PDB file of C-alpha atoms in Angstrom:
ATOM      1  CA  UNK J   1      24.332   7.485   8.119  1.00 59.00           C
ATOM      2  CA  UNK J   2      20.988   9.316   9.753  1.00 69.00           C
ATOM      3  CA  UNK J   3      18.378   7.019  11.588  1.00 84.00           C
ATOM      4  CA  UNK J   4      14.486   7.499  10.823  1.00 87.00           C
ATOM      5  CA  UNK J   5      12.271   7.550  14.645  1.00 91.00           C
ATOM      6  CA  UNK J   6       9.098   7.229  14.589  1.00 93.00           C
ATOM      7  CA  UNK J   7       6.090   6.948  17.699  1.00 93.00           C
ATOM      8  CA  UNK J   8       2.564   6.598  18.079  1.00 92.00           C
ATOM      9  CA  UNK J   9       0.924   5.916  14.823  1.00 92.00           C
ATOM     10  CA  UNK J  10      -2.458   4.284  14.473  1.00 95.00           C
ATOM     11  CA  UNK J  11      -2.523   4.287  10.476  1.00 95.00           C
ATOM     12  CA  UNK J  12      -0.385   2.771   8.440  1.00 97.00           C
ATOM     13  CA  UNK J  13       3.072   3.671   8.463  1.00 96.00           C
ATOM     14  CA  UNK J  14       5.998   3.399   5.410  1.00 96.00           C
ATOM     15  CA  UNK J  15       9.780   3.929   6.315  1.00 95.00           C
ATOM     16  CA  UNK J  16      12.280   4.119   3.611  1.00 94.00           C
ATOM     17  CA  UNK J  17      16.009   4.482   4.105  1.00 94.00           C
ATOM     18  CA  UNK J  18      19.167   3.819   1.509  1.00 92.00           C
ATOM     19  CA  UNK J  19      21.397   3.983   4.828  1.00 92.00           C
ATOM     20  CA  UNK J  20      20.235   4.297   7.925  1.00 92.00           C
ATOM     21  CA  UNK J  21      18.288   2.826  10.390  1.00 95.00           C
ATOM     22  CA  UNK J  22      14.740   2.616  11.491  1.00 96.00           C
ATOM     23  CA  UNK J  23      13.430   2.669  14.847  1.00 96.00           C
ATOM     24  CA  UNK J  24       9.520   2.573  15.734  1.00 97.00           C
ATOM     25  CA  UNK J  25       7.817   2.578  19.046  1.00 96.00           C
ATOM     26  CA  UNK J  26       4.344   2.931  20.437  1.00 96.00           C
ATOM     27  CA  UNK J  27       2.443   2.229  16.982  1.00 96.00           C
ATOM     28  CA  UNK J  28      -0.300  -0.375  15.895  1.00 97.00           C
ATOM     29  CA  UNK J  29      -1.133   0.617  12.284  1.00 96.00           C
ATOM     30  CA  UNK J  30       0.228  -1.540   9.656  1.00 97.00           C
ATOM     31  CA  UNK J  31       3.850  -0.994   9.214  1.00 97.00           C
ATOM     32  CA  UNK J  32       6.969  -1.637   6.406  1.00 97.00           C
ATOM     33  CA  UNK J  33       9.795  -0.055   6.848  1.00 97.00           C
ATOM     34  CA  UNK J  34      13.053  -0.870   4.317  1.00 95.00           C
ATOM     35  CA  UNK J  35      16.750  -0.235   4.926  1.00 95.00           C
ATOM     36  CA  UNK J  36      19.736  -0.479   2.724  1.00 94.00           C
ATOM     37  CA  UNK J  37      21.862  -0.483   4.529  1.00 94.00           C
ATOM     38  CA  UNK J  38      20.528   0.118   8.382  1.00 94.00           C
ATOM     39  CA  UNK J  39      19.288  -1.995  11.192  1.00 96.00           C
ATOM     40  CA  UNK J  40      14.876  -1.593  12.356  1.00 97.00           C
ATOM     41  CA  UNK J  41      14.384  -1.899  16.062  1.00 96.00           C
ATOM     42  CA  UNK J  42      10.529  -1.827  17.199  1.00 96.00           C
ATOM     43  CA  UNK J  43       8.475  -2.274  20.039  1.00 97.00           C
ATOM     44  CA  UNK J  44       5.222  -1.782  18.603  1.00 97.00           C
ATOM     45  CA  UNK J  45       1.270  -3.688  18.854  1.00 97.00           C
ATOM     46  CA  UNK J  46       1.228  -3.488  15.534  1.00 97.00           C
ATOM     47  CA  UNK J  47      -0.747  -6.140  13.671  1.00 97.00           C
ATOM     48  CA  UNK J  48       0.979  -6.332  10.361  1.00 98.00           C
ATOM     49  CA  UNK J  49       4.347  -5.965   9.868  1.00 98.00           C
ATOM     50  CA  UNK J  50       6.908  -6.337   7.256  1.00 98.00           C
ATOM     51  CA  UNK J  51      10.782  -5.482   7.372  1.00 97.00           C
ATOM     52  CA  UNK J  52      13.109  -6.179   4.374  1.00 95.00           C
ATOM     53  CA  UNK J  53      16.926  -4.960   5.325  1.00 95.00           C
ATOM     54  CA  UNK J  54      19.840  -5.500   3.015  1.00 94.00           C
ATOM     55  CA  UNK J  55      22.107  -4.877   5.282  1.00 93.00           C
ATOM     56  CA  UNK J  56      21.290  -5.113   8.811  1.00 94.00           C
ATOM     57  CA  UNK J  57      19.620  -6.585  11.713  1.00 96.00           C
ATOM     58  CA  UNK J  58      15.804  -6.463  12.299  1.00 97.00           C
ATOM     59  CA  UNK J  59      14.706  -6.832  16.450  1.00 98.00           C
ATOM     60  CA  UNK J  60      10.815  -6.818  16.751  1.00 98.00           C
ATOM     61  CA  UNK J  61       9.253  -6.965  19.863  1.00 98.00           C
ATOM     62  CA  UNK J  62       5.585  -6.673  19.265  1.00 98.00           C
ATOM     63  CA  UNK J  63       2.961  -6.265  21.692  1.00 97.00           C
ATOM     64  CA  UNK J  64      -0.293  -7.492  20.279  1.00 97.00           C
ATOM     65  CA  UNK J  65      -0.531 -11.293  18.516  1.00 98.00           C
ATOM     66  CA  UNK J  66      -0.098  -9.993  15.302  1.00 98.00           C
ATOM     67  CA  UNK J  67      -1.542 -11.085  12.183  1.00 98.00           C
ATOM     68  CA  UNK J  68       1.324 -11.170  10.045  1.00 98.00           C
ATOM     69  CA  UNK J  69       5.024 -10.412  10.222  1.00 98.00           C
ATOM     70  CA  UNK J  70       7.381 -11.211   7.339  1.00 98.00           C
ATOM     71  CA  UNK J  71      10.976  -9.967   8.680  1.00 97.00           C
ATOM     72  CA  UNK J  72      14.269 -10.497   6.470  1.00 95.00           C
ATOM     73  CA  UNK J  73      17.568  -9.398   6.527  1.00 96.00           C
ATOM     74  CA  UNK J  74      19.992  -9.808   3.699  1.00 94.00           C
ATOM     75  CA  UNK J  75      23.499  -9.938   5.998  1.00 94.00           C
ATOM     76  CA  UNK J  76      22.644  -9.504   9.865  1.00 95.00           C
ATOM     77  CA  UNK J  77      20.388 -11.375  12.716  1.00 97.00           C
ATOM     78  CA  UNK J  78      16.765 -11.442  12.847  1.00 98.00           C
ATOM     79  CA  UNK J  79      14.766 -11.363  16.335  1.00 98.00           C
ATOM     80  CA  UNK J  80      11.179 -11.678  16.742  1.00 98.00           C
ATOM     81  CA  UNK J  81       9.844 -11.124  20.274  1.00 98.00           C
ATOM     82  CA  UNK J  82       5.813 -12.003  20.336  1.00 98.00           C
ATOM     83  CA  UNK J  83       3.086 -12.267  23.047  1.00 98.00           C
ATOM     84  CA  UNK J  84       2.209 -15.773  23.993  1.00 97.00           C
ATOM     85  CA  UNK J  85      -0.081 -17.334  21.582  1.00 97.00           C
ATOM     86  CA  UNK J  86       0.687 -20.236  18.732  1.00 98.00           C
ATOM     87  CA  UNK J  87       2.285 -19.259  15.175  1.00 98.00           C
ATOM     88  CA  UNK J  88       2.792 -20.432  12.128  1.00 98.00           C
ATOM     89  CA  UNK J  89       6.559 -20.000  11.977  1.00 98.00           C
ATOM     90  CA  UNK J  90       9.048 -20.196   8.870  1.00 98.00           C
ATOM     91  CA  UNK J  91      12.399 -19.630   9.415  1.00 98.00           C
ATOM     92  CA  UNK J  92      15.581 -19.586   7.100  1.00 97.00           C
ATOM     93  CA  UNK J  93      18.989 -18.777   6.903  1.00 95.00           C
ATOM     94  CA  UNK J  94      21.998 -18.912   5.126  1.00 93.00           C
ATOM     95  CA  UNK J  95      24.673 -18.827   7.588  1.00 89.00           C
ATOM     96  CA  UNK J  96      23.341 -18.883  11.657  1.00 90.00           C
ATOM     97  CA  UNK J  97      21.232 -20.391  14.079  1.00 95.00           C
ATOM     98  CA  UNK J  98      17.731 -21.260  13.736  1.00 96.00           C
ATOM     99  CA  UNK J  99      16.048 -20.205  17.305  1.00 97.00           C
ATOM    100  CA  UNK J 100      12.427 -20.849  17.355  1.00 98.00           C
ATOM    101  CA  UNK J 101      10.332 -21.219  21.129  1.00 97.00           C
ATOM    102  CA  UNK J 102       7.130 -20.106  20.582  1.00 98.00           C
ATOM    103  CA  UNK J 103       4.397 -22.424  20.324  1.00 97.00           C
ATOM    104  CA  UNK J 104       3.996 -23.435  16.834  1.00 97.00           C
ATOM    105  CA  UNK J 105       1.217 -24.722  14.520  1.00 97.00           C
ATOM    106  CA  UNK J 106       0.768 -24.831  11.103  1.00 96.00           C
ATOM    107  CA  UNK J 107      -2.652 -24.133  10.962  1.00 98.00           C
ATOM    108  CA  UNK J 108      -2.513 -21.082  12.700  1.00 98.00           C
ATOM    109  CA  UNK J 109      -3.637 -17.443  11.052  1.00 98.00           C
ATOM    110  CA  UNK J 110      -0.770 -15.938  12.987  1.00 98.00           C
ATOM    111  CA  UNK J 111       1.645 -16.252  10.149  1.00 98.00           C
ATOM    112  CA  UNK J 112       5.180 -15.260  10.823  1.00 98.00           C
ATOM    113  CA  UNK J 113       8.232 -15.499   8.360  1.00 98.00           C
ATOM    114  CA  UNK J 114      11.739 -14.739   9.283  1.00 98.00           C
ATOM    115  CA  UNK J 115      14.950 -14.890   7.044  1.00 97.00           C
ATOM    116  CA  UNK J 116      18.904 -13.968   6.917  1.00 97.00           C
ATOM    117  CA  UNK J 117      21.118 -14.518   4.450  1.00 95.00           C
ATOM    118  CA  UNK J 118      23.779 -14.367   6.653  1.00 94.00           C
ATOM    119  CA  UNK J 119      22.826 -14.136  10.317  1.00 95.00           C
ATOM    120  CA  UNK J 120      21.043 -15.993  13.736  1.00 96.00           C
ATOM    121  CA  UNK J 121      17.053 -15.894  12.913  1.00 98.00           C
ATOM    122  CA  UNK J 122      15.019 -16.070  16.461  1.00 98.00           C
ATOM    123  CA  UNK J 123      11.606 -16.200  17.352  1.00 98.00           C
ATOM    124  CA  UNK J 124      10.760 -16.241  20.809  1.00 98.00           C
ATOM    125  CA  UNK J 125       8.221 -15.124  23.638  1.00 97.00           C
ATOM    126  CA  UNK J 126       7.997 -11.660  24.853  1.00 93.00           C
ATOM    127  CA  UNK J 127       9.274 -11.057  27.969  1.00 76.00           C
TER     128      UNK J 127
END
């Protein structure tokens, strides 16, 4: 298994692994990055971000309200960590916990979408 590391990028940014994970730091440009088989880890200000795992957990901790985020993980546990502000919020999963403490409102155009097939899904406030 070999990990993918990436830092400091303002333009958008695609990760692709078959196995392995994905770790980003220090970036805002637009980011998806896809394992197979690999867990993501970021702790980014990035205002779009989208993280499809098959097998794996996903931990975001972002550090700018973002936009959008649309994070799933076919078999492991999905965190989001986000500044305080209000979300829209979808959550789903198979098999886990539901943890969802940020303020929430339907209307908002912070849209944020977390899934596991078989794992906890969280969404909470940045420390």
């Amino acid at each position: 298994m070999t990990a993918a590391c990436a830092r400091g990028f303002e333009s958008p940014l695609s990760i692709r692994t078959g196995d392995g994970s994905v770790r980003v730091t220090d970036s805002t440009g637009p980011l998806e990055l896809r394992t197979g088989d690999g867990s993501v880890r970021t702790e980014v200000s990035s205002r779009r971000v989208r993280t499809p795992t098959g097998d794996g957990s996903v931990h975001l901790e972002l550090g700018a309200v973002p936009d959008l985020v649309e994070s799933r993980s076919g078999d492991g546990s999905v965190t989001v960590a986000l500044p305080r502000a209000t979300y829209r919020v979808t959550t789903e999963t198979g098999d886990g916990v539901q943890d969802v403490s940020v303020p929430r409102d339907d209307s908002s155009s912070h849209v944020v979408s977390a899934r596991s097939g078989d794992g906890k899904v969280m969404v909470r406030t940045a420390n």
